[in-house]
Each structure stands twice: as structure tokens, then as C-alpha cells.
Amino acid sequence: MQPEPEFDQFFTYWRPHISRFLVWLEGDYAVIDDAVQETMISAHRYWDRVRQLENPRGWLCKVARQRLGDAQEARRRQGISTDPYDIPDRPPPGRDPTAALVDHLAVIEAVRKLPPRQATAIALQLKFDAPLSEIADIMEISTGSVKTHLHHARQALEELLSEGYGGTR
Amino acid sequence: MNLEERLRDAASAIEGMWADPEENRLQLARLHQRLDQPLPQSNEEATWLTVAEAAAVLKVRKMTVYRLVHSGHLPAVREGRSFHVLETDVHALTEEAKRVEAATAPKPAPMQNSRQAAGRDQRPSNEVTFLTVAEVAAVMDVAKMTVYRLVNSGHLPAIRVGHSFRIPEHAVHEYLHMLHSADVTGGERS
């Protein structure tokens, strides 16, 4: 196979970003890695078209979301649950220096517990600061629905995160 | 701290992850390894199938084939307004499904199966025929619902295609044989 420096660059740049997007939605890093690999395989397959995209972010997120679903499905078939409710709780943070870190984890895990579409919408907003129109395009829904999802997501997060740190669900 | 700040904090914490260039390189190497593998399909006499033909081979609806194409699971070329897919790709898809099935199928009872398994191995693997739920129901002379129950309870191994199941024919026969022999030994015991 001939070297494809352009694609390699693309991969090196986007892999971390897509992973950081998916980590909002999935706690199993192996599943995330698989999903990102599959996304990149698709990018390679359609490289002629993907390289011409002005901003491949939307395309990548769209595909990554599908591939994450596939990877989760595959994991489920192998009998390992990826249900966020099955992931053991982190201990509640004390007043120690790691408290900030644990709070991040609590926030991320709260997002993962949201319904998938709410989680996706808020993940896109937090990771990429994506405008509503782009989120709508990625999720293939209207901007109005995006606003609804974001609003419900914030409401639910408020509730999930208010009742004590990392606490009750 | 309000919610918005906590969300932003977590987001910026995440920005520090996957930052290891070495790991990035490893993953890139892994990707190239995978891309290099399925190349030897470049023989000239590749057979192209229409979507309808592929659907017939896979025993699914045309719509499912379109979905597989769009999701990237089934590579396709466009000719005008229609898609064509490589026969080898379709077979690769069934092989993949079979591999998943083999990995997830409940271990067969060890006793009676060694001979059957040996016989099965001699057969070329592409001869495994898959049945739809309706067909299995007809073979076993039970309701379709019973077949679904057997699949869900793990008594019958099945692969998922879209929203429906396909069951390898030999598994149905093995299951019936197992029931039969269980019946016989049960009869002796009582």
C-alpha cells in the first residue's frame, strides 16, 4: 500500500477529537477505540470525498455515532454489558485534591446516563462548541429538536448532579 | 459551582485525554494493518450483484441491503442511480456474521457433538445454509413465536440481520436431535 501522508495526518489530527467526543457517550475505552477505528476505516474508504470536505467534523461525528452504536451492539452480543447503569459508581469525593477530578467523572457519567440523543447533543456542544445547525445536521434532526434535547439534557443533569456529588441517580 | 461551569470543566479535562502521540501512532499502525488485509479481491472476474440479488443471497429485504451500503458495512459502487456490490463482499458479510455467531453461540453439549462437529468442519464453510425464523418454524412445526423464544433463551444460535434473525440449518437439526436423545434417555430413567 502506498503511503498516504495526507490521510495519516487526518487520522492523527481527528482521532483524539472523535475519541473525546465519544467519551461523553460511552465509558468503555475499548469500545471507543473500536468505534473510532471503524470511523477511520470509512473515512479511508471514502477518502476521495472526505478529503474535499471543508470541515470533516460533521461527517466524522455522524459516522462515529453510528459506529459507536455498532461497537456497543457487538459488545452487548459478547455478553458484556455497556449499560451505563451497570458501571460501578465512583466513590463520592471528599475534600481532597482529587475532588475536582472526581467531579469531572461524575459530570461525564451523568451525561452518559442521559437518553442517547440528549447525550449526543450536549456532547457535540461541549466538545466542539458546535452551532445548533451543525448539531442538527449531524443528528439528522431539526434545530428545534436540538434545542429541546439540550434543554432536557440540562434539566436532567441539574437533577442528576445536584443530589450530592456523584450521588444518587 | 453551577452546572455550566462543571460541564465546561469536565470538557476541558477531557481535552487532556488521547493526547499521547505514541498511542496515536500505534492506532494508526493498527488501522493500516486492517486496511492492508482485505485487498486480494482485485481479481478481474469479480462478480457484481445488484441490490436485489444481494438481498436474495443474504435473505433480507432490499432496504436492509441499502442500509448496509449506506452505513459502510457493504462497499458498493454507484452506476447511475443504482448500486452494485461485489459478491465477495456479500460473502464476507455472511462470514463475518458466522464468526460472530460462532463466538457467541452457547457451547454445545460435549457428548454427542464431537462427530458432528468433525463432519461439519470437513464441509466448506460457505455451504452453511441459513434459515429464516419462518422456515425454522416450518421445519420444527411450531409457531414462529416458539422459535423466537428458543433464540432468545440461547437454545438456538442465531445471527442478527437488521431486525430479523437467521439461524444456521445445522443448529436446528442438532437441537431436534438433542431433544430426541434427551427424550430417549429420560424415558429410560423413569
Short mmCIF file of C-alpha atoms in Angstrom, two decimals, chain A:
data_model
loop_
_atom_site.label_atom_id
_atom_site.label_comp_id
_atom_site.label_asym_id
_atom_site.label_seq_id
_atom_site.Cartn_x
_atom_site.Cartn_y
_atom_site.Cartn_z
CA MET A 1 0.00 0.00 0.00
CA GLN A 2 1.39 3.36 -0.96
CA PRO A 3 1.97 5.82 1.84
CA GLU A 4 -0.84 8.30 2.30
CA PRO A 5 0.62 11.10 4.34
CA GLU A 6 -2.50 13.16 3.90
CA PHE A 7 -4.74 10.50 5.38
CA ASP A 8 -2.26 9.81 8.18
CA GLN A 9 -2.30 13.46 9.08
CA PHE A 10 -6.07 13.45 9.04
CA PHE A 11 -6.09 10.42 11.32
CA THR A 12 -3.56 11.87 13.73
CA TYR A 13 -5.47 15.10 13.99
CA TRP A 14 -9.00 13.76 14.27
CA ARG A 15 -8.65 10.55 16.26
CA PRO A 16 -8.20 12.31 19.61
CA HIS A 17 -11.07 14.68 18.89
CA ILE A 18 -13.51 11.96 17.93
CA SER A 19 -12.47 9.92 20.95
CA ARG A 20 -13.05 12.91 23.20
CA PHE A 21 -16.50 13.29 21.69
CA LEU A 22 -17.38 9.63 22.17
CA VAL A 23 -16.14 9.51 25.75
CA TRP A 24 -19.19 11.57 26.67
CA LEU A 25 -21.36 8.74 25.42
CA GLU A 26 -19.50 5.59 26.39
CA GLY A 27 -17.40 4.57 29.37
CA ASP A 28 -15.60 1.60 27.84
CA TYR A 29 -12.42 2.79 26.17
CA ALA A 30 -12.04 -0.37 24.11
CA VAL A 31 -15.46 0.26 22.58
CA ILE A 32 -14.50 3.86 21.88
CA ASP A 33 -11.27 2.76 20.21
CA ASP A 34 -13.15 0.26 18.06
CA ALA A 35 -15.72 2.84 17.04
CA VAL A 36 -13.04 5.36 16.12
CA GLN A 37 -11.14 2.76 14.11
CA GLU A 38 -14.27 1.85 12.19
CA THR A 39 -14.96 5.52 11.58
CA MET A 40 -11.48 5.98 10.18
CA ILE A 41 -11.84 2.90 8.00
CA SER A 42 -14.90 4.51 6.48
CA ALA A 43 -13.05 7.79 6.08
CA HIS A 44 -10.36 5.88 4.23
CA ARG A 45 -12.90 4.11 2.05
CA TYR A 46 -14.48 7.39 1.05
CA TRP A 47 -11.26 9.33 1.23
CA ASP A 48 -11.74 10.98 -2.15
CA ARG A 49 -14.88 12.59 -0.87
CA VAL A 50 -13.87 13.11 2.75
CA ARG A 51 -10.64 14.94 1.86
CA GLN A 52 -12.65 17.52 -0.06
CA LEU A 53 -14.89 18.35 2.86
CA GLU A 54 -14.31 21.83 4.10
CA ASN A 55 -14.88 20.76 7.66
CA PRO A 56 -14.99 16.98 8.08
CA ARG A 57 -16.12 17.29 11.69
CA GLY A 58 -19.79 16.84 10.90
CA TRP A 59 -19.21 13.83 8.70
CA LEU A 60 -16.90 12.23 11.26
CA CYS A 61 -19.32 12.77 14.14
CA LYS A 62 -22.19 11.39 12.15
CA VAL A 63 -20.29 8.25 11.23
CA ALA A 64 -18.68 7.92 14.66
CA ARG A 65 -22.09 7.94 16.29
CA GLN A 66 -23.26 5.07 14.10
CA ARG A 67 -20.07 3.13 14.63
CA LEU A 68 -20.31 3.61 18.38
CA GLY A 69 -23.75 2.07 18.25
CA ASP A 70 -22.36 -0.86 16.29
CA ALA A 71 -19.47 -1.31 18.69
CA GLN A 72 -21.81 -1.21 21.67
CA GLU A 73 -24.07 -3.73 19.99
CA ALA A 74 -21.11 -6.02 19.34
CA ARG A 75 -20.02 -5.72 22.95
CA ARG A 76 -23.53 -6.47 24.13
CA ARG A 77 -23.61 -9.61 21.99
CA GLN A 78 -20.45 -10.79 23.67
CA GLY A 79 -22.31 -10.62 26.93
CA ILE A 80 -20.53 -7.68 28.44
CA SER A 81 -22.97 -5.02 29.41
CA THR A 82 -22.31 -1.48 28.34
CA ASP A 83 -25.35 -0.20 30.12
CA PRO A 84 -24.20 2.89 31.99
CA TYR A 85 -26.25 1.79 34.95
CA ASP A 86 -24.06 -1.28 35.27
CA ILE A 87 -20.86 0.67 35.52
CA PRO A 88 -19.98 0.82 39.18
CA ASP A 89 -20.32 4.13 40.91
CA ARG A 90 -17.28 6.14 41.75
CA PRO A 91 -16.89 6.87 45.41
CA PRO A 92 -18.23 10.26 46.44
CA PRO A 93 -15.47 12.82 46.54
CA GLY A 94 -14.09 14.00 49.81
CA ARG A 95 -12.40 17.34 50.18
CA ASP A 96 -9.11 16.08 48.85
CA PRO A 97 -7.12 17.34 45.84
CA THR A 98 -8.68 14.72 43.55
CA ALA A 99 -12.13 16.14 44.23
CA ALA A 100 -12.07 18.18 41.02
CA LEU A 101 -11.17 15.07 39.04
CA VAL A 102 -13.91 13.06 40.65
CA ASP A 103 -16.38 15.83 39.90
CA HIS A 104 -15.39 15.64 36.22
CA LEU A 105 -16.07 11.94 36.29
CA ALA A 106 -19.42 12.48 37.96
CA VAL A 107 -20.36 15.03 35.30
CA ILE A 108 -19.26 12.78 32.44
CA GLU A 109 -21.04 9.80 33.87
CA ALA A 110 -24.18 11.82 34.36
CA VAL A 111 -24.07 12.73 30.67
CA ARG A 112 -23.66 9.06 29.75
CA LYS A 113 -26.79 8.26 31.71
CA LEU A 114 -28.89 10.61 29.62
CA PRO A 115 -31.01 9.28 26.78
CA PRO A 116 -28.71 8.85 23.77
CA ARG A 117 -29.98 11.80 21.78
CA GLN A 118 -29.77 14.22 24.66
CA ALA A 119 -26.29 12.95 25.43
CA THR A 120 -25.19 13.29 21.82
CA ALA A 121 -26.50 16.82 21.50
CA ILE A 122 -24.83 18.02 24.65
CA ALA A 123 -21.61 16.14 23.89
CA LEU A 124 -21.35 17.85 20.49
CA GLN A 125 -21.95 21.20 22.10
CA LEU A 126 -19.40 20.65 24.86
CA LYS A 127 -16.72 19.03 22.76
CA PHE A 128 -16.81 21.13 19.63
CA ASP A 129 -18.86 24.11 20.67
CA ALA A 130 -20.80 23.22 17.55
CA PRO A 131 -23.57 25.58 16.43
CA LEU A 132 -27.12 24.30 16.64
CA SER A 133 -27.36 23.93 12.89
CA GLU A 134 -24.33 21.65 12.80
CA ILE A 135 -25.63 19.50 15.64
CA ALA A 136 -28.94 19.27 13.83
CA ASP A 137 -27.16 18.21 10.66
CA ILE A 138 -25.09 15.55 12.44
CA MET A 139 -28.06 14.11 14.27
CA GLU A 140 -30.33 14.47 11.26
CA ILE A 141 -33.00 16.27 13.23
CA SER A 142 -34.29 19.86 13.19
CA THR A 143 -32.65 22.68 15.11
CA GLY A 144 -35.80 22.92 17.19
CA SER A 145 -35.38 19.33 18.31
CA VAL A 146 -31.75 20.02 19.13
CA LYS A 147 -32.81 22.86 21.39
CA THR A 148 -35.34 20.60 23.06
CA HIS A 149 -32.78 17.86 23.62
CA LEU A 150 -30.24 20.32 25.01
CA HIS A 151 -32.81 21.83 27.33
CA HIS A 152 -33.97 18.45 28.63
CA ALA A 153 -30.37 17.35 28.97
CA ARG A 154 -29.52 20.34 31.15
CA GLN A 155 -32.63 19.82 33.24
CA ALA A 156 -31.79 16.17 33.80
CA LEU A 157 -28.15 16.92 34.54
CA GLU A 158 -29.13 19.56 37.03
CA GLU A 159 -31.14 16.93 38.83
CA LEU A 160 -28.59 14.14 38.48
CA LEU A 161 -25.75 16.29 39.75
CA SER A 162 -27.48 18.30 42.41
CA GLU A 163 -28.34 15.48 44.76
CA GLY A 164 -24.95 15.20 46.34
CA TYR A 165 -21.75 14.85 44.41
CA GLY A 166 -21.74 11.88 42.01
CA GLY A 167 -24.56 10.70 44.12
CA THR A 168 -27.99 9.30 43.64
CA ARG A 169 -29.47 8.69 40.26
#
